[in-house]
Amino acid sequence: GENVEQHPSTLSVQEGDSAVIKCTYSDSASNYFPWYKQELGKRPQLIIDIRSNVGEKKDQRIAVTLNKTAKHFSLHITETQPEDSAVYFCAASISNFGNEKLTFGTGTRLTIIP
Amino acid sequence: NAGVMQNPRHLVRRRGQEARLRCSPMKGHSHVYWYRQLPEEGLKFMVYLQKENIIDESGMPKERFSAEFPKEGPSILRIQQVVRGDSAAYFCASSPYQDQPQHFGDGTRLSIL
C-alpha cells in the first residue's frame, strides 16, 4: 500500500520568513495530494491540494509543488504569521472511483516565532 | 452550510463497553470516511462508505469494529468490547462525490478507563 513520509517533524520559523515542508510517497499511481492544517484539539482543515496533472498550485501565501518523477511534493508558506502555527499534514491518494482513502504523513509541528 | 457534524465530542467508556460514534456529513455529501488519530500521530484511514454501502474497509480492525451509513440518518462507527488501545480521536470526513476533497468534522475523543 501507499506510504507517505513527511519532514521535518518540527519546524520553527521567524515571523515573516518562509516555511517549507516536504513529503514523499511510494505509490506511483497516487494522483491527489492535499495538505491539512490542524490546530490543537481542532479538526484537520484542508488548506490546499494538487492533482498529478499540475506541477504547482498557489493560493495567496501558500503554494504546493509536485515532482511526479521523484515522487515528492512540498508545501511552501511565505510571509509567515503567528496564526500559521499548527501541525501540518500531507496526504496522498489514488483518486480513482472507490480508491479515495487518504494516506497521511506523520505531521510537521510548525511554530512561528514572533 | 453546516460542516461535518460529529457527536459526541468526548466519550468515556470502561473496558468491555460499547462505543457508538456518529457522523452527519455536510449537506449534499453522500461519501463518508472515518479516520483514527492516536496522540502525536497522523490520521489513519479506517473505512469509506456511501449511503447503505461500504466501499473500502481495508483500514478497519477485523474484530470489534463496524461501520454503517444508512439511507436515513448519520453514519455510525461502532466499537464493541472496547480496550485501552481504542483510546484515540476518531474523525469523520465527507465529500460530495468521489474524486472530491474531503472535509473533516471536529472528531470524537474516545477515552477508555
PDB file of C-alpha atoms in Angstrom:
ATOM      1  CA  GLY A   1       0.000   0.000   0.000  1.00  0.00           C
ATOM      2  CA  GLU A   2       0.858   3.672  -0.112  1.00  0.00           C
ATOM      3  CA  ASN A   3       3.417   5.068   2.341  1.00  0.00           C
ATOM      4  CA  VAL A   4       3.885   8.806   2.914  1.00  0.00           C
ATOM      5  CA  GLU A   5       6.899  10.226   4.704  1.00  0.00           C
ATOM      6  CA  GLN A   6       6.965  13.805   5.951  1.00  0.00           C
ATOM      7  CA  HIS A   7       9.867  16.029   7.047  1.00  0.00           C
ATOM      8  CA  PRO A   8      10.697  17.773   9.238  1.00  0.00           C
ATOM      9  CA  SER A   9       8.666  16.685  12.246  1.00  0.00           C
ATOM     10  CA  THR A  10       9.141  20.089  13.882  1.00  0.00           C
ATOM     11  CA  LEU A  11       9.948  23.452  12.333  1.00  0.00           C
ATOM     12  CA  SER A  12      10.481  26.844  13.942  1.00  0.00           C
ATOM     13  CA  VAL A  13      10.481  29.899  11.742  1.00  0.00           C
ATOM     14  CA  GLN A  14      10.852  33.594  12.473  1.00  0.00           C
ATOM     15  CA  GLU A  15       7.712  35.572  11.724  1.00  0.00           C
ATOM     16  CA  GLY A  16       7.842  36.891   8.178  1.00  0.00           C
ATOM     17  CA  ASP A  17      10.188  34.179   6.940  1.00  0.00           C
ATOM     18  CA  SER A  18       9.196  31.233   4.731  1.00  0.00           C
ATOM     19  CA  ALA A  19       8.478  27.663   5.797  1.00  0.00           C
ATOM     20  CA  VAL A  20       8.856  24.560   3.654  1.00  0.00           C
ATOM     21  CA  ILE A  21       7.539  21.091   4.492  1.00  0.00           C
ATOM     22  CA  LYS A  22       8.371  18.098   2.302  1.00  0.00           C
ATOM     23  CA  CYS A  23       6.649  14.780   1.686  1.00  0.00           C
ATOM     24  CA  THR A  24       7.495  11.711  -0.344  1.00  0.00           C
ATOM     25  CA  TYR A  25       5.124   8.973  -1.433  1.00  0.00           C
ATOM     26  CA  SER A  26       5.729   5.422  -2.549  1.00  0.00           C
ATOM     27  CA  ASP A  27       2.893   4.513  -4.927  1.00  0.00           C
ATOM     28  CA  SER A  28       3.382   5.994  -8.394  1.00  0.00           C
ATOM     29  CA  ALA A  29      -0.371   5.568  -9.001  1.00  0.00           C
ATOM     30  CA  SER A  30      -1.162   8.271  -6.420  1.00  0.00           C
ATOM     31  CA  ASN A  31      -2.624  11.283  -8.152  1.00  0.00           C
ATOM     32  CA  TYR A  32      -4.151  13.532  -5.490  1.00  0.00           C
ATOM     33  CA  PHE A  33      -2.164  15.344  -2.779  1.00  0.00           C
ATOM     34  CA  PRO A  34      -3.955  17.506  -0.174  1.00  0.00           C
ATOM     35  CA  TRP A  35      -2.447  19.418   2.728  1.00  0.00           C
ATOM     36  CA  TYR A  36      -4.261  19.840   6.030  1.00  0.00           C
ATOM     37  CA  LYS A  37      -3.664  22.222   8.917  1.00  0.00           C
ATOM     38  CA  GLN A  38      -4.638  21.069  12.392  1.00  0.00           C
ATOM     39  CA  GLU A  39      -4.648  23.344  15.414  1.00  0.00           C
ATOM     40  CA  LEU A  40      -4.577  21.808  18.870  1.00  0.00           C
ATOM     41  CA  GLY A  41      -7.819  19.976  19.601  1.00  0.00           C
ATOM     42  CA  LYS A  42      -9.381  21.040  16.310  1.00  0.00           C
ATOM     43  CA  ARG A  43     -10.370  19.409  13.061  1.00  0.00           C
ATOM     44  CA  PRO A  44      -7.913  18.999  10.166  1.00  0.00           C
ATOM     45  CA  GLN A  45      -8.618  21.819   7.718  1.00  0.00           C
ATOM     46  CA  LEU A  46      -7.892  21.490   4.024  1.00  0.00           C
ATOM     47  CA  ILE A  47      -5.628  24.383   3.045  1.00  0.00           C
ATOM     48  CA  ILE A  48      -4.527  23.439  -0.462  1.00  0.00           C
ATOM     49  CA  ASP A  49      -4.437  20.416  -2.747  1.00  0.00           C
ATOM     50  CA  ILE A  50      -2.865  19.443  -6.040  1.00  0.00           C
ATOM     51  CA  ARG A  51      -3.539  16.783  -8.638  1.00  0.00           C
ATOM     52  CA  SER A  52      -0.897  14.955 -10.627  1.00  0.00           C
ATOM     53  CA  ASN A  53      -1.632  16.764 -13.877  1.00  0.00           C
ATOM     54  CA  VAL A  54      -0.322  20.006 -12.338  1.00  0.00           C
ATOM     55  CA  GLY A  55       3.206  20.816 -11.153  1.00  0.00           C
ATOM     56  CA  GLU A  56       2.451  23.774  -8.914  1.00  0.00           C
ATOM     57  CA  LYS A  57      -0.523  25.495  -7.331  1.00  0.00           C
ATOM     58  CA  LYS A  58      -0.652  28.725  -5.373  1.00  0.00           C
ATOM     59  CA  ASP A  59      -3.206  30.340  -3.074  1.00  0.00           C
ATOM     60  CA  GLN A  60      -2.087  33.663  -1.597  1.00  0.00           C
ATOM     61  CA  ARG A  61       0.778  32.873   0.817  1.00  0.00           C
ATOM     62  CA  ILE A  62       0.543  29.105   0.351  1.00  0.00           C
ATOM     63  CA  ALA A  63       1.901  27.069  -2.550  1.00  0.00           C
ATOM     64  CA  VAL A  64       2.339  23.380  -3.261  1.00  0.00           C
ATOM     65  CA  THR A  65       4.773  21.851  -5.742  1.00  0.00           C
ATOM     66  CA  LEU A  66       4.715  18.296  -7.079  1.00  0.00           C
ATOM     67  CA  ASN A  67       7.508  16.279  -8.671  1.00  0.00           C
ATOM     68  CA  LYS A  68       5.946  13.091 -10.030  1.00  0.00           C
ATOM     69  CA  THR A  69       9.229  11.638 -11.222  1.00  0.00           C
ATOM     70  CA  ALA A  70      10.821  11.900  -7.796  1.00  0.00           C
ATOM     71  CA  LYS A  71       7.505  11.178  -6.048  1.00  0.00           C
ATOM     72  CA  HIS A  72       7.670  14.122  -3.714  1.00  0.00           C
ATOM     73  CA  PHE A  73       5.610  17.217  -3.032  1.00  0.00           C
ATOM     74  CA  SER A  74       6.174  20.242  -0.831  1.00  0.00           C
ATOM     75  CA  LEU A  75       4.208  22.915   0.984  1.00  0.00           C
ATOM     76  CA  HIS A  76       5.571  26.458   0.926  1.00  0.00           C
ATOM     77  CA  ILE A  77       4.270  29.167   3.254  1.00  0.00           C
ATOM     78  CA  THR A  78       5.626  32.663   2.677  1.00  0.00           C
ATOM     79  CA  GLU A  79       5.499  35.705   4.972  1.00  0.00           C
ATOM     80  CA  THR A  80       4.619  33.516   7.922  1.00  0.00           C
ATOM     81  CA  GLN A  81       2.359  34.858  10.666  1.00  0.00           C
ATOM     82  CA  PRO A  82       1.729  33.682  14.246  1.00  0.00           C
ATOM     83  CA  GLU A  83      -1.619  32.186  13.204  1.00  0.00           C
ATOM     84  CA  ASP A  84       0.250  29.816  10.886  1.00  0.00           C
ATOM     85  CA  SER A  85       1.458  27.928  13.984  1.00  0.00           C
ATOM     86  CA  ALA A  86      -0.160  24.478  13.845  1.00  0.00           C
ATOM     87  CA  VAL A  87       0.506  20.878  12.816  1.00  0.00           C
ATOM     88  CA  TYR A  88       0.515  20.368   9.056  1.00  0.00           C
ATOM     89  CA  PHE A  89      -0.229  17.016   7.435  1.00  0.00           C
ATOM     90  CA  CYS A  90       0.378  15.973   3.865  1.00  0.00           C
ATOM     91  CA  ALA A  91      -1.606  13.139   2.326  1.00  0.00           C
ATOM     92  CA  ALA A  92      -1.810  11.131  -0.862  1.00  0.00           C
ATOM     93  CA  SER A  93      -4.496   9.077  -2.547  1.00  0.00           C
ATOM     94  CA  ILE A  94      -5.235   7.247  -5.749  1.00  0.00           C
ATOM     95  CA  SER A  95      -8.336   9.210  -6.640  1.00  0.00           C
ATOM     96  CA  ASN A  96      -9.938   6.585  -8.785  1.00  0.00           C
ATOM     97  CA  PHE A  97     -13.535   5.595  -8.088  1.00  0.00           C
ATOM     98  CA  GLY A  98     -13.579   3.603  -4.938  1.00  0.00           C
ATOM     99  CA  ASN A  99      -9.978   4.253  -4.027  1.00  0.00           C
ATOM    100  CA  GLU A 100     -10.205   7.653  -2.355  1.00  0.00           C
ATOM    101  CA  LYS A 101      -8.723   6.815   1.033  1.00  0.00           C
ATOM    102  CA  LEU A 102      -6.110   9.313   2.153  1.00  0.00           C
ATOM    103  CA  THR A 103      -2.727   8.106   3.428  1.00  0.00           C
ATOM    104  CA  PHE A 104      -1.321  10.759   5.751  1.00  0.00           C
ATOM    105  CA  GLY A 105       2.193  11.735   6.675  1.00  0.00           C
ATOM    106  CA  THR A 106       3.152  11.903  10.340  1.00  0.00           C
ATOM    107  CA  GLY A 107       2.804  15.672  10.558  1.00  0.00           C
ATOM    108  CA  THR A 108       5.012  18.747  10.986  1.00  0.00           C
ATOM    109  CA  ARG A 109       4.611  20.954  14.019  1.00  0.00           C
ATOM    110  CA  LEU A 110       5.233  24.497  12.751  1.00  0.00           C
ATOM    111  CA  THR A 111       5.979  27.211  15.283  1.00  0.00           C
ATOM    112  CA  ILE A 112       6.160  30.845  14.193  1.00  0.00           C
ATOM    113  CA  ILE A 113       8.412  32.880  16.452  1.00  0.00           C
ATOM    114  CA  PRO A 114       7.165  36.488  16.847  1.00  0.00           C
TER     115      PRO A 114
ATOM    116  CA  ASN B   1     -23.932  25.280   5.051  1.00  0.00           C
ATOM    117  CA  ALA B   2     -23.168  23.407   8.262  1.00  0.00           C
ATOM    118  CA  GLY B   3     -19.953  21.454   8.281  1.00  0.00           C
ATOM    119  CA  VAL B   4     -19.439  17.806   9.120  1.00  0.00           C
ATOM    120  CA  MET B   5     -21.052  17.185  12.494  1.00  0.00           C
ATOM    121  CA  GLN B   6     -19.738  14.570  14.868  1.00  0.00           C
ATOM    122  CA  ASN B   7     -21.106  13.586  18.249  1.00  0.00           C
ATOM    123  CA  PRO B   8     -20.337  13.165  20.944  1.00  0.00           C
ATOM    124  CA  ARG B   9     -17.217  15.326  21.097  1.00  0.00           C
ATOM    125  CA  HIS B  10     -15.930  13.380  24.053  1.00  0.00           C
ATOM    126  CA  LEU B  11     -16.853   9.841  25.048  1.00  0.00           C
ATOM    127  CA  VAL B  12     -15.668   7.918  28.079  1.00  0.00           C
ATOM    128  CA  ARG B  13     -16.172   4.179  28.282  1.00  0.00           C
ATOM    129  CA  ARG B  14     -14.993   1.418  30.581  1.00  0.00           C
ATOM    130  CA  ARG B  15     -13.204  -1.595  29.181  1.00  0.00           C
ATOM    131  CA  GLY B  16     -15.685  -4.061  27.721  1.00  0.00           C
ATOM    132  CA  GLN B  17     -18.396  -1.497  26.965  1.00  0.00           C
ATOM    133  CA  GLU B  18     -19.571  -0.416  23.532  1.00  0.00           C
ATOM    134  CA  ALA B  19     -18.818   2.925  21.899  1.00  0.00           C
ATOM    135  CA  ARG B  20     -21.009   4.483  19.205  1.00  0.00           C
ATOM    136  CA  LEU B  21     -19.681   7.454  17.281  1.00  0.00           C
ATOM    137  CA  ARG B  22     -21.945   9.441  14.966  1.00  0.00           C
ATOM    138  CA  CYS B  23     -21.180  11.487  11.887  1.00  0.00           C
ATOM    139  CA  SER B  24     -23.543  13.640   9.839  1.00  0.00           C
ATOM    140  CA  PRO B  25     -21.883  14.678   6.571  1.00  0.00           C
ATOM    141  CA  MET B  26     -22.125  18.120   5.055  1.00  0.00           C
ATOM    142  CA  LYS B  27     -25.366  18.800   3.227  1.00  0.00           C
ATOM    143  CA  GLY B  28     -25.239  17.287  -0.222  1.00  0.00           C
ATOM    144  CA  HIS B  29     -22.368  14.950   0.634  1.00  0.00           C
ATOM    145  CA  SER B  30     -23.024  11.244   0.232  1.00  0.00           C
ATOM    146  CA  HIS B  31     -19.488   9.920   0.793  1.00  0.00           C
ATOM    147  CA  VAL B  32     -18.197   9.416   4.335  1.00  0.00           C
ATOM    148  CA  TYR B  33     -14.744   8.414   5.553  1.00  0.00           C
ATOM    149  CA  TRP B  34     -13.600   7.509   9.071  1.00  0.00           C
ATOM    150  CA  TYR B  35     -10.044   8.057  10.314  1.00  0.00           C
ATOM    151  CA  ARG B  36      -8.366   7.387  13.656  1.00  0.00           C
ATOM    152  CA  GLN B  37      -5.700   9.611  15.173  1.00  0.00           C
ATOM    153  CA  LEU B  38      -3.541   8.483  18.056  1.00  0.00           C
ATOM    154  CA  PRO B  39      -1.829  11.191  20.180  1.00  0.00           C
ATOM    155  CA  GLU B  40       1.045  12.881  18.359  1.00  0.00           C
ATOM    156  CA  GLU B  41       0.405  10.817  15.219  1.00  0.00           C
ATOM    157  CA  GLY B  42      -1.139  11.259  11.798  1.00  0.00           C
ATOM    158  CA  LEU B  43      -4.566  10.119  10.758  1.00  0.00           C
ATOM    159  CA  LYS B  44      -5.079   6.500   9.717  1.00  0.00           C
ATOM    160  CA  PHE B  45      -7.823   5.532   7.295  1.00  0.00           C
ATOM    161  CA  MET B  46     -10.424   3.118   8.627  1.00  0.00           C
ATOM    162  CA  VAL B  47     -13.425   2.893   6.300  1.00  0.00           C
ATOM    163  CA  TYR B  48     -15.121   4.591   3.341  1.00  0.00           C
ATOM    164  CA  LEU B  49     -18.889   4.437   2.936  1.00  0.00           C
ATOM    165  CA  GLN B  50     -21.604   5.665   0.654  1.00  0.00           C
ATOM    166  CA  LYS B  51     -25.278   5.545   1.501  1.00  0.00           C
ATOM    167  CA  GLU B  52     -26.031   1.955   2.524  1.00  0.00           C
ATOM    168  CA  ASN B  53     -22.738   0.659   1.100  1.00  0.00           C
ATOM    169  CA  ILE B  54     -19.259   0.007   2.441  1.00  0.00           C
ATOM    170  CA  ILE B  55     -16.842   0.866  -0.362  1.00  0.00           C
ATOM    171  CA  ASP B  56     -13.489   0.241   1.350  1.00  0.00           C
ATOM    172  CA  GLU B  57     -12.955  -1.150   4.847  1.00  0.00           C
ATOM    173  CA  SER B  58      -9.307  -2.055   4.431  1.00  0.00           C
ATOM    174  CA  GLY B  59      -8.299   0.023   7.469  1.00  0.00           C
ATOM    175  CA  MET B  60     -10.820  -1.438   9.880  1.00  0.00           C
ATOM    176  CA  PRO B  61      -9.639  -3.905  12.520  1.00  0.00           C
ATOM    177  CA  LYS B  62     -11.105  -7.315  11.753  1.00  0.00           C
ATOM    178  CA  GLU B  63     -12.866  -7.679  15.082  1.00  0.00           C
ATOM    179  CA  ARG B  64     -14.997  -5.436  17.291  1.00  0.00           C
ATOM    180  CA  PHE B  65     -15.229  -2.556  14.781  1.00  0.00           C
ATOM    181  CA  SER B  66     -18.096  -1.953  12.372  1.00  0.00           C
ATOM    182  CA  ALA B  67     -19.469   0.987  10.414  1.00  0.00           C
ATOM    183  CA  GLU B  68     -22.674   1.817   8.651  1.00  0.00           C
ATOM    184  CA  PHE B  69     -24.205   4.694   6.710  1.00  0.00           C
ATOM    185  CA  PRO B  70     -27.940   4.053   6.463  1.00  0.00           C
ATOM    186  CA  LYS B  71     -30.290   5.589   3.948  1.00  0.00           C
ATOM    187  CA  GLU B  72     -31.626   7.898   6.642  1.00  0.00           C
ATOM    188  CA  GLY B  73     -29.571   9.278   9.496  1.00  0.00           C
ATOM    189  CA  PRO B  74     -25.908   9.659  10.326  1.00  0.00           C
ATOM    190  CA  SER B  75     -23.039   7.310   9.740  1.00  0.00           C
ATOM    191  CA  ILE B  76     -22.191   5.236  12.822  1.00  0.00           C
ATOM    192  CA  LEU B  77     -18.821   3.821  13.834  1.00  0.00           C
ATOM    193  CA  ARG B  78     -19.354   1.127  16.430  1.00  0.00           C
ATOM    194  CA  ILE B  79     -16.668  -0.344  18.669  1.00  0.00           C
ATOM    195  CA  GLN B  80     -17.667  -3.340  20.741  1.00  0.00           C
ATOM    196  CA  GLN B  81     -15.909  -4.520  23.917  1.00  0.00           C
ATOM    197  CA  VAL B  82     -13.577  -1.532  23.969  1.00  0.00           C
ATOM    198  CA  VAL B  83      -9.987  -1.893  25.179  1.00  0.00           C
ATOM    199  CA  ARG B  84      -7.476   0.721  26.356  1.00  0.00           C
ATOM    200  CA  GLY B  85      -5.813   0.732  22.929  1.00  0.00           C
ATOM    201  CA  ASP B  86      -9.012   2.068  21.363  1.00  0.00           C
ATOM    202  CA  SER B  87      -8.409   5.433  23.070  1.00  0.00           C
ATOM    203  CA  ALA B  88      -7.935   7.921  20.237  1.00  0.00           C
ATOM    204  CA  ALA B  89      -9.563  10.743  18.328  1.00  0.00           C
ATOM    205  CA  TYR B  90     -11.906   9.477  15.633  1.00  0.00           C
ATOM    206  CA  PHE B  91     -12.509  11.825  12.741  1.00  0.00           C
ATOM    207  CA  CYS B  92     -15.142  11.657  10.077  1.00  0.00           C
ATOM    208  CA  ALA B  93     -14.804  13.352   6.694  1.00  0.00           C
ATOM    209  CA  SER B  94     -17.246  13.766   3.845  1.00  0.00           C
ATOM    210  CA  SER B  95     -17.206  14.655   0.165  1.00  0.00           C
ATOM    211  CA  PRO B  96     -19.979  15.295  -2.354  1.00  0.00           C
ATOM    212  CA  TYR B  97     -18.690  12.853  -4.950  1.00  0.00           C
ATOM    213  CA  GLN B  98     -15.798  10.516  -5.458  1.00  0.00           C
ATOM    214  CA  ASP B  99     -12.678  12.368  -6.506  1.00  0.00           C
ATOM    215  CA  GLN B 100     -13.604  15.438  -4.438  1.00  0.00           C
ATOM    216  CA  PRO B 101     -11.791  16.954  -1.437  1.00  0.00           C
ATOM    217  CA  GLN B 102     -12.633  15.532   1.966  1.00  0.00           C
ATOM    218  CA  HIS B 103     -13.767  17.896   4.717  1.00  0.00           C
ATOM    219  CA  PHE B 104     -13.389  16.843   8.320  1.00  0.00           C
ATOM    220  CA  GLY B 105     -15.549  17.102  11.410  1.00  0.00           C
ATOM    221  CA  ASP B 106     -14.322  18.107  14.876  1.00  0.00           C
ATOM    222  CA  GLY B 107     -13.803  14.495  15.881  1.00  0.00           C
ATOM    223  CA  THR B 108     -14.824  12.330  18.822  1.00  0.00           C
ATOM    224  CA  ARG B 109     -12.234  11.851  21.530  1.00  0.00           C
ATOM    225  CA  LEU B 110     -12.701   8.394  22.976  1.00  0.00           C
ATOM    226  CA  SER B 111     -11.184   7.605  26.352  1.00  0.00           C
ATOM    227  CA  ILE B 112     -11.212   4.107  27.808  1.00  0.00           C
ATOM    228  CA  LEU B 113     -10.956   3.752  31.565  1.00  0.00           C
TER     229      LEU B 113
END
